[in-house]
Amino acid sequence: MMVNKEFNLVLLGPPGAGKGTQAGYLTKAYHLLHVSTGDMLREAVKEGTETGIEAEKYMNSGELVPDSVVTRIMVERMAKPDAAGGVIFDGYPRTVPQAKSLDDALIKEERSLNVVLYFETTEKVAIERLSGRRVCGKCNKNYHVTNMPPTKDGICDVCGGELIQREDDKPETVKNRLTVYKERTKDLIEYYMKKGLLREVNGDLPAKQLFDDIDALFRQEGLINDGDNGQ
Ligand code: AMP
């Protein structure tokens, strides 16, 4: 275990900032649990649960799912034993009410957030990443047609599943997702800045380079121990 103590981290940034990709690196390096509300909601849609049916209409138009719904699934997830060692929150919170709910849930368990990484990303790069993203329909692994292509065109390297384009990665919805992000997240940045938790990283950088920057930042801040980062 490389983290100094229980480590709770929020990844904040627009769709296409590379949060999911960095979460993959961070999970591997520091053995944290990656929790993505987007992934959980997509799973619920796939399974046709009540939550999934309610969420789908918002997701397909690029709007945010109501705070009460996402907070409920997040709090339920945090209560599971595998979340005890520290969590990477990816795509949650997205609004100030969600951030307050997360604070409350953490306080109840005598935990707190250690850092919020803000992925400063230009719109051009975000659009390029979202439009080229492909996802395995079976195991949900992400690829990119040019930046991170699979070995065999259209086929997942891990499970052999078929790669598809997410409904909300299509151009009509991408535009709205970026607008919604800008409108709803501005206050969140200020919320975490005031708490002294916000650290800005360059979301435009290639994935590995950005991970090295994040790792250096964590060491500088004393959030992880010296030594191998597990890469
Ligand atoms: P993502 O995979 O994080 O881009 O999320 C995909 C979609 O799921 C978003 O466009 C929203 O509709 C919904 N979603 C994910 N996380 C949240 C959240 N924290 N609050 C509200 N809606 C969310």
Tab-separated table of C-alpha atoms and ligand atoms in Angstrom:
chain	number	residue	atom	x	y	z
A	1	MET	CA	0.000	0.000	0.000
A	2	MET	CA	1.531	3.256	-1.111
A	3	VAL	CA	-0.862	5.751	0.390
A	4	ASN	CA	0.055	7.224	3.755
A	5	LYS	CA	-3.379	6.723	5.218
A	6	GLU	CA	-6.920	6.325	4.050
A	7	PHE	CA	-7.003	8.487	0.962
A	8	ASN	CA	-10.160	10.018	-0.546
A	9	LEU	CA	-9.796	11.861	-3.784
A	10	VAL	CA	-12.197	13.659	-6.152
A	11	LEU	CA	-11.505	13.928	-9.894
A	12	LEU	CA	-13.116	17.062	-11.251
A	13	GLY	CA	-13.158	18.202	-14.856
A	14	PRO	CA	-15.255	18.263	-18.018
A	15	PRO	CA	-16.327	15.152	-19.877
A	16	GLY	CA	-13.319	14.158	-21.991
A	17	ALA	CA	-10.749	15.444	-19.476
A	18	GLY	CA	-9.336	11.940	-19.014
A	19	LYS	CA	-10.628	11.398	-15.466
A	20	GLY	CA	-11.509	7.750	-16.069
A	21	THR	CA	-8.121	7.028	-17.628
A	22	GLN	CA	-6.272	8.644	-14.719
A	23	ALA	CA	-8.508	6.798	-12.268
A	24	GLY	CA	-7.252	3.584	-13.896
A	25	TYR	CA	-3.608	4.573	-13.330
A	26	LEU	CA	-4.274	5.800	-9.787
A	27	THR	CA	-6.154	2.659	-8.791
A	28	LYS	CA	-3.304	0.500	-9.980
A	29	ALA	CA	-0.603	2.627	-8.362
A	30	TYR	CA	-2.180	3.275	-4.970
A	31	HIS	CA	-4.700	0.444	-4.601
A	32	LEU	CA	-7.696	2.720	-4.174
A	33	LEU	CA	-11.274	1.947	-5.135
A	34	HIS	CA	-12.458	3.714	-8.306
A	35	VAL	CA	-16.089	4.777	-8.064
A	36	SER	CA	-17.683	6.415	-11.092
A	37	THR	CA	-21.306	7.520	-10.934
A	38	GLY	CA	-21.395	7.465	-14.753
A	39	ASP	CA	-20.347	3.776	-14.770
A	40	MET	CA	-22.832	2.900	-12.027
A	41	LEU	CA	-25.661	4.674	-13.833
A	42	ARG	CA	-24.812	2.993	-17.157
A	43	GLU	CA	-24.845	-0.356	-15.360
A	44	ALA	CA	-28.273	0.470	-13.898
A	45	VAL	CA	-29.542	1.393	-17.377
A	46	LYS	CA	-28.206	-1.879	-18.787
A	47	GLU	CA	-29.867	-3.866	-16.016
A	48	GLY	CA	-33.128	-1.958	-16.425
A	49	THR	CA	-33.447	-1.137	-12.716
A	50	GLU	CA	-35.790	1.582	-11.499
A	51	THR	CA	-32.829	3.946	-11.084
A	52	GLY	CA	-31.628	3.075	-14.589
A	53	ILE	CA	-35.000	3.777	-16.155
A	54	GLU	CA	-35.193	7.139	-14.403
A	55	ALA	CA	-31.587	8.103	-15.218
A	56	GLU	CA	-31.546	7.128	-18.878
A	57	LYS	CA	-33.562	10.062	-20.203
A	58	TYR	CA	-31.231	12.577	-18.555
A	59	MET	CA	-28.092	10.751	-19.650
A	60	ASN	CA	-29.099	10.449	-23.287
A	61	SER	CA	-29.700	14.178	-23.548
A	62	GLY	CA	-26.491	15.098	-21.696
A	63	GLU	CA	-28.335	16.516	-18.684
A	64	LEU	CA	-27.463	15.719	-15.074
A	65	VAL	CA	-29.375	13.020	-13.253
A	66	PRO	CA	-31.120	14.535	-10.165
A	67	ASP	CA	-28.867	15.003	-7.126
A	68	SER	CA	-31.026	12.785	-4.913
A	69	VAL	CA	-30.650	9.817	-7.283
A	70	VAL	CA	-26.871	10.007	-7.711
A	71	THR	CA	-26.270	10.715	-4.041
A	72	ARG	CA	-28.283	7.669	-3.043
A	73	ILE	CA	-26.307	5.320	-5.286
A	74	MET	CA	-23.018	6.890	-4.180
A	75	VAL	CA	-23.778	6.631	-0.450
A	76	GLU	CA	-24.854	2.992	-0.924
A	77	ARG	CA	-21.611	2.259	-2.748
A	78	MET	CA	-19.460	3.943	-0.095
A	79	ALA	CA	-20.997	1.790	2.608
A	80	LYS	CA	-19.550	-1.402	1.086
A	81	PRO	CA	-16.455	-2.811	2.822
A	82	ASP	CA	-14.141	-2.401	-0.189
A	83	ALA	CA	-14.558	1.401	0.047
A	84	ALA	CA	-13.019	1.563	3.512
A	85	GLY	CA	-9.404	1.986	2.384
A	86	GLY	CA	-9.981	5.078	0.267
A	87	VAL	CA	-11.951	6.064	-2.803
A	88	ILE	CA	-11.353	7.841	-6.085
A	89	PHE	CA	-14.584	9.714	-6.808
A	90	ASP	CA	-14.876	10.073	-10.583
A	91	GLY	CA	-17.687	12.216	-11.973
A	92	TYR	CA	-19.118	12.828	-8.511
A	93	PRO	CA	-19.794	15.375	-7.128
A	94	ARG	CA	-20.887	17.486	-10.076
A	95	THR	CA	-22.937	20.107	-8.183
A	96	VAL	CA	-22.517	21.930	-4.862
A	97	PRO	CA	-25.459	20.064	-3.227
A	98	GLN	CA	-23.764	16.782	-4.196
A	99	ALA	CA	-20.485	18.018	-2.700
A	100	LYS	CA	-22.261	18.846	0.549
A	101	SER	CA	-23.907	15.408	0.595
A	102	LEU	CA	-20.513	13.804	0.058
A	103	ASP	CA	-19.010	15.818	2.930
A	104	ASP	CA	-21.866	14.706	5.204
A	105	ALA	CA	-21.516	11.055	4.206
A	106	LEU	CA	-17.758	11.144	4.829
A	107	ILE	CA	-18.104	12.944	8.166
A	108	LYS	CA	-20.542	10.276	9.365
A	109	GLU	CA	-17.802	7.709	8.809
A	110	GLU	CA	-15.145	9.985	10.362
A	111	ARG	CA	-13.476	10.376	6.987
A	112	SER	CA	-12.707	13.373	4.807
A	113	LEU	CA	-11.461	14.337	1.373
A	114	ASN	CA	-7.694	14.681	1.038
A	115	VAL	CA	-7.549	16.373	-2.331
A	116	VAL	CA	-9.633	17.426	-5.346
A	117	LEU	CA	-7.814	17.200	-8.666
A	118	TYR	CA	-9.123	19.694	-11.160
A	119	PHE	CA	-8.395	18.707	-14.775
A	120	GLU	CA	-8.064	21.993	-16.660
A	121	THR	CA	-8.926	20.913	-20.209
A	122	THR	CA	-9.527	22.841	-23.433
A	123	GLU	CA	-12.796	22.207	-25.225
A	124	LYS	CA	-11.002	21.180	-28.407
A	125	VAL	CA	-9.156	18.344	-26.659
A	126	ALA	CA	-12.273	17.235	-24.744
A	127	ILE	CA	-14.335	17.008	-27.964
A	128	GLU	CA	-11.557	15.121	-29.746
A	129	ARG	CA	-11.378	12.572	-26.932
A	130	LEU	CA	-15.141	12.114	-26.596
A	131	SER	CA	-15.779	11.729	-30.317
A	132	GLY	CA	-13.001	9.115	-30.635
A	133	ARG	CA	-13.890	7.180	-27.507
A	134	ARG	CA	-15.064	3.596	-27.890
A	135	VAL	CA	-16.218	1.379	-25.047
A	136	CYS	CA	-16.404	-2.376	-24.727
A	137	GLY	CA	-20.064	-3.373	-24.621
A	138	LYS	CA	-19.191	-6.332	-22.373
A	139	CYS	CA	-16.544	-5.239	-19.816
A	140	ASN	CA	-16.777	-1.413	-20.200
A	141	LYS	CA	-13.073	-0.885	-20.893
A	142	ASN	CA	-12.427	2.415	-22.684
A	143	TYR	CA	-10.431	2.921	-25.879
A	144	HIS	CA	-9.793	5.781	-28.278
A	145	VAL	CA	-9.657	5.306	-32.045
A	146	THR	CA	-6.273	7.050	-32.317
A	147	ASN	CA	-4.916	7.753	-28.793
A	148	MET	CA	-5.597	4.308	-27.309
A	149	PRO	CA	-6.661	1.926	-30.092
A	150	PRO	CA	-7.351	-1.757	-29.434
A	151	THR	CA	-4.984	-4.307	-31.005
A	152	LYS	CA	-7.759	-5.577	-33.276
A	153	ASP	CA	-10.084	-3.003	-34.786
A	154	GLY	CA	-13.428	-2.810	-32.957
A	155	ILE	CA	-12.618	-5.656	-30.531
A	156	CYS	CA	-11.796	-5.396	-26.822
A	157	ASP	CA	-8.238	-6.529	-25.945
A	158	VAL	CA	-9.351	-7.771	-22.543
A	159	CYS	CA	-12.525	-9.778	-23.173
A	160	GLY	CA	-13.025	-9.915	-26.949
A	161	GLY	CA	-16.271	-7.914	-26.661
A	162	GLU	CA	-17.453	-5.566	-29.371
A	163	LEU	CA	-16.458	-1.882	-29.060
A	164	ILE	CA	-19.278	0.624	-29.346
A	165	GLN	CA	-19.708	4.391	-29.184
A	166	ARG	CA	-21.549	5.624	-26.099
A	167	GLU	CA	-24.898	7.168	-27.008
A	168	ASP	CA	-23.925	10.381	-25.182
A	169	ASP	CA	-20.547	10.610	-26.974
A	170	LYS	CA	-22.340	11.402	-30.243
A	171	PRO	CA	-21.800	15.030	-31.360
A	172	GLU	CA	-25.331	16.334	-30.565
A	173	THR	CA	-25.077	15.253	-26.923
A	174	VAL	CA	-21.405	16.091	-26.389
A	175	LYS	CA	-22.097	19.773	-26.946
A	176	ASN	CA	-24.803	19.815	-24.307
A	177	ARG	CA	-22.716	17.818	-21.816
A	178	LEU	CA	-19.940	20.412	-22.046
A	179	THR	CA	-22.427	23.277	-21.622
A	180	VAL	CA	-24.064	21.579	-18.625
A	181	TYR	CA	-20.636	20.969	-17.108
A	182	LYS	CA	-19.676	24.651	-17.427
A	183	GLU	CA	-22.966	25.857	-15.963
A	184	ARG	CA	-23.144	23.445	-13.055
A	185	THR	CA	-19.523	22.950	-12.073
A	186	LYS	CA	-18.233	26.516	-11.834
A	187	ASP	CA	-19.486	26.850	-8.259
A	188	LEU	CA	-18.022	23.493	-7.325
A	189	ILE	CA	-14.526	24.646	-8.233
A	190	GLU	CA	-14.961	27.619	-5.936
A	191	TYR	CA	-16.410	25.404	-3.189
A	192	TYR	CA	-13.316	23.207	-3.118
A	193	MET	CA	-10.939	26.126	-3.642
A	194	LYS	CA	-12.317	27.760	-0.482
A	195	LYS	CA	-11.731	24.539	1.412
A	196	GLY	CA	-8.106	24.570	0.226
A	197	LEU	CA	-8.510	21.159	-1.428
A	198	LEU	CA	-8.309	22.079	-5.112
A	199	ARG	CA	-5.163	21.222	-7.089
A	200	GLU	CA	-5.082	22.006	-10.796
A	201	VAL	CA	-3.527	19.629	-13.335
A	202	ASN	CA	-3.253	19.913	-17.109
A	203	GLY	CA	-5.979	17.682	-18.581
A	204	ASP	CA	-4.711	18.304	-22.122
A	205	LEU	CA	-1.526	16.306	-21.502
A	206	PRO	CA	-1.154	12.759	-22.822
A	207	ALA	CA	-2.342	10.254	-20.209
A	208	LYS	CA	0.992	8.880	-18.975
A	209	GLN	CA	2.573	12.328	-18.757
A	210	LEU	CA	-0.377	13.596	-16.733
A	211	PHE	CA	-0.168	10.629	-14.381
A	212	ASP	CA	3.529	11.400	-13.737
A	213	ASP	CA	2.566	14.990	-12.861
A	214	ILE	CA	-0.167	13.804	-10.493
A	215	ASP	CA	2.172	11.318	-8.838
A	216	ALA	CA	4.782	14.083	-8.369
A	217	LEU	CA	2.121	16.373	-6.897
A	218	PHE	CA	0.990	13.716	-4.398
A	219	ARG	CA	4.579	13.137	-3.276
A	220	GLN	CA	5.195	16.856	-2.954
A	221	GLU	CA	2.083	17.156	-0.790
A	222	GLY	CA	3.075	14.147	1.321
A	223	LEU	CA	-0.051	12.242	0.291
A	224	ILE	CA	1.882	9.140	-0.713
A	225	ASN	CA	5.112	7.577	0.458
A	226	ASP	CA	8.370	7.617	-1.469
A	227	GLY	CA	9.208	4.588	-3.520
A	228	ASP	CA	7.768	2.743	-6.473
A	229	ASN	CA	4.394	4.000	-7.710
A	230	GLY	CA	3.531	0.533	-8.908
A	231	GLN	CA	3.729	1.392	-12.613
B	1	AMP	P1	-19.922	10.406	-17.151
B	1	AMP	O1	-19.644	8.982	-17.500
B	1	AMP	O2	-19.277	10.810	-15.854
B	1	AMP	O3	-19.616	11.353	-18.273
B	1	AMP	O4	-21.498	10.494	-16.885
B	1	AMP	C1	-22.426	10.202	-17.897
B	1	AMP	C2	-23.772	10.790	-17.557
B	1	AMP	O5	-24.261	10.227	-16.326
B	1	AMP	C3	-23.774	12.295	-17.306
B	1	AMP	O6	-23.894	13.033	-18.510
B	1	AMP	C4	-25.011	12.447	-16.410
B	1	AMP	O7	-26.204	12.358	-17.147
B	1	AMP	C5	-24.911	11.203	-15.538
B	1	AMP	N1	-24.100	11.455	-14.320
B	1	AMP	C6	-22.934	10.874	-13.963
B	1	AMP	N2	-22.485	11.324	-12.780
B	1	AMP	C7	-23.411	12.236	-12.369
B	1	AMP	C8	-23.524	13.078	-11.232
B	1	AMP	N3	-22.589	13.092	-10.267
B	1	AMP	N4	-24.608	13.888	-11.150
B	1	AMP	C9	-25.561	13.892	-12.094
B	1	AMP	N5	-25.504	13.148	-13.201
B	1	AMP	C10	-24.450	12.311	-13.348
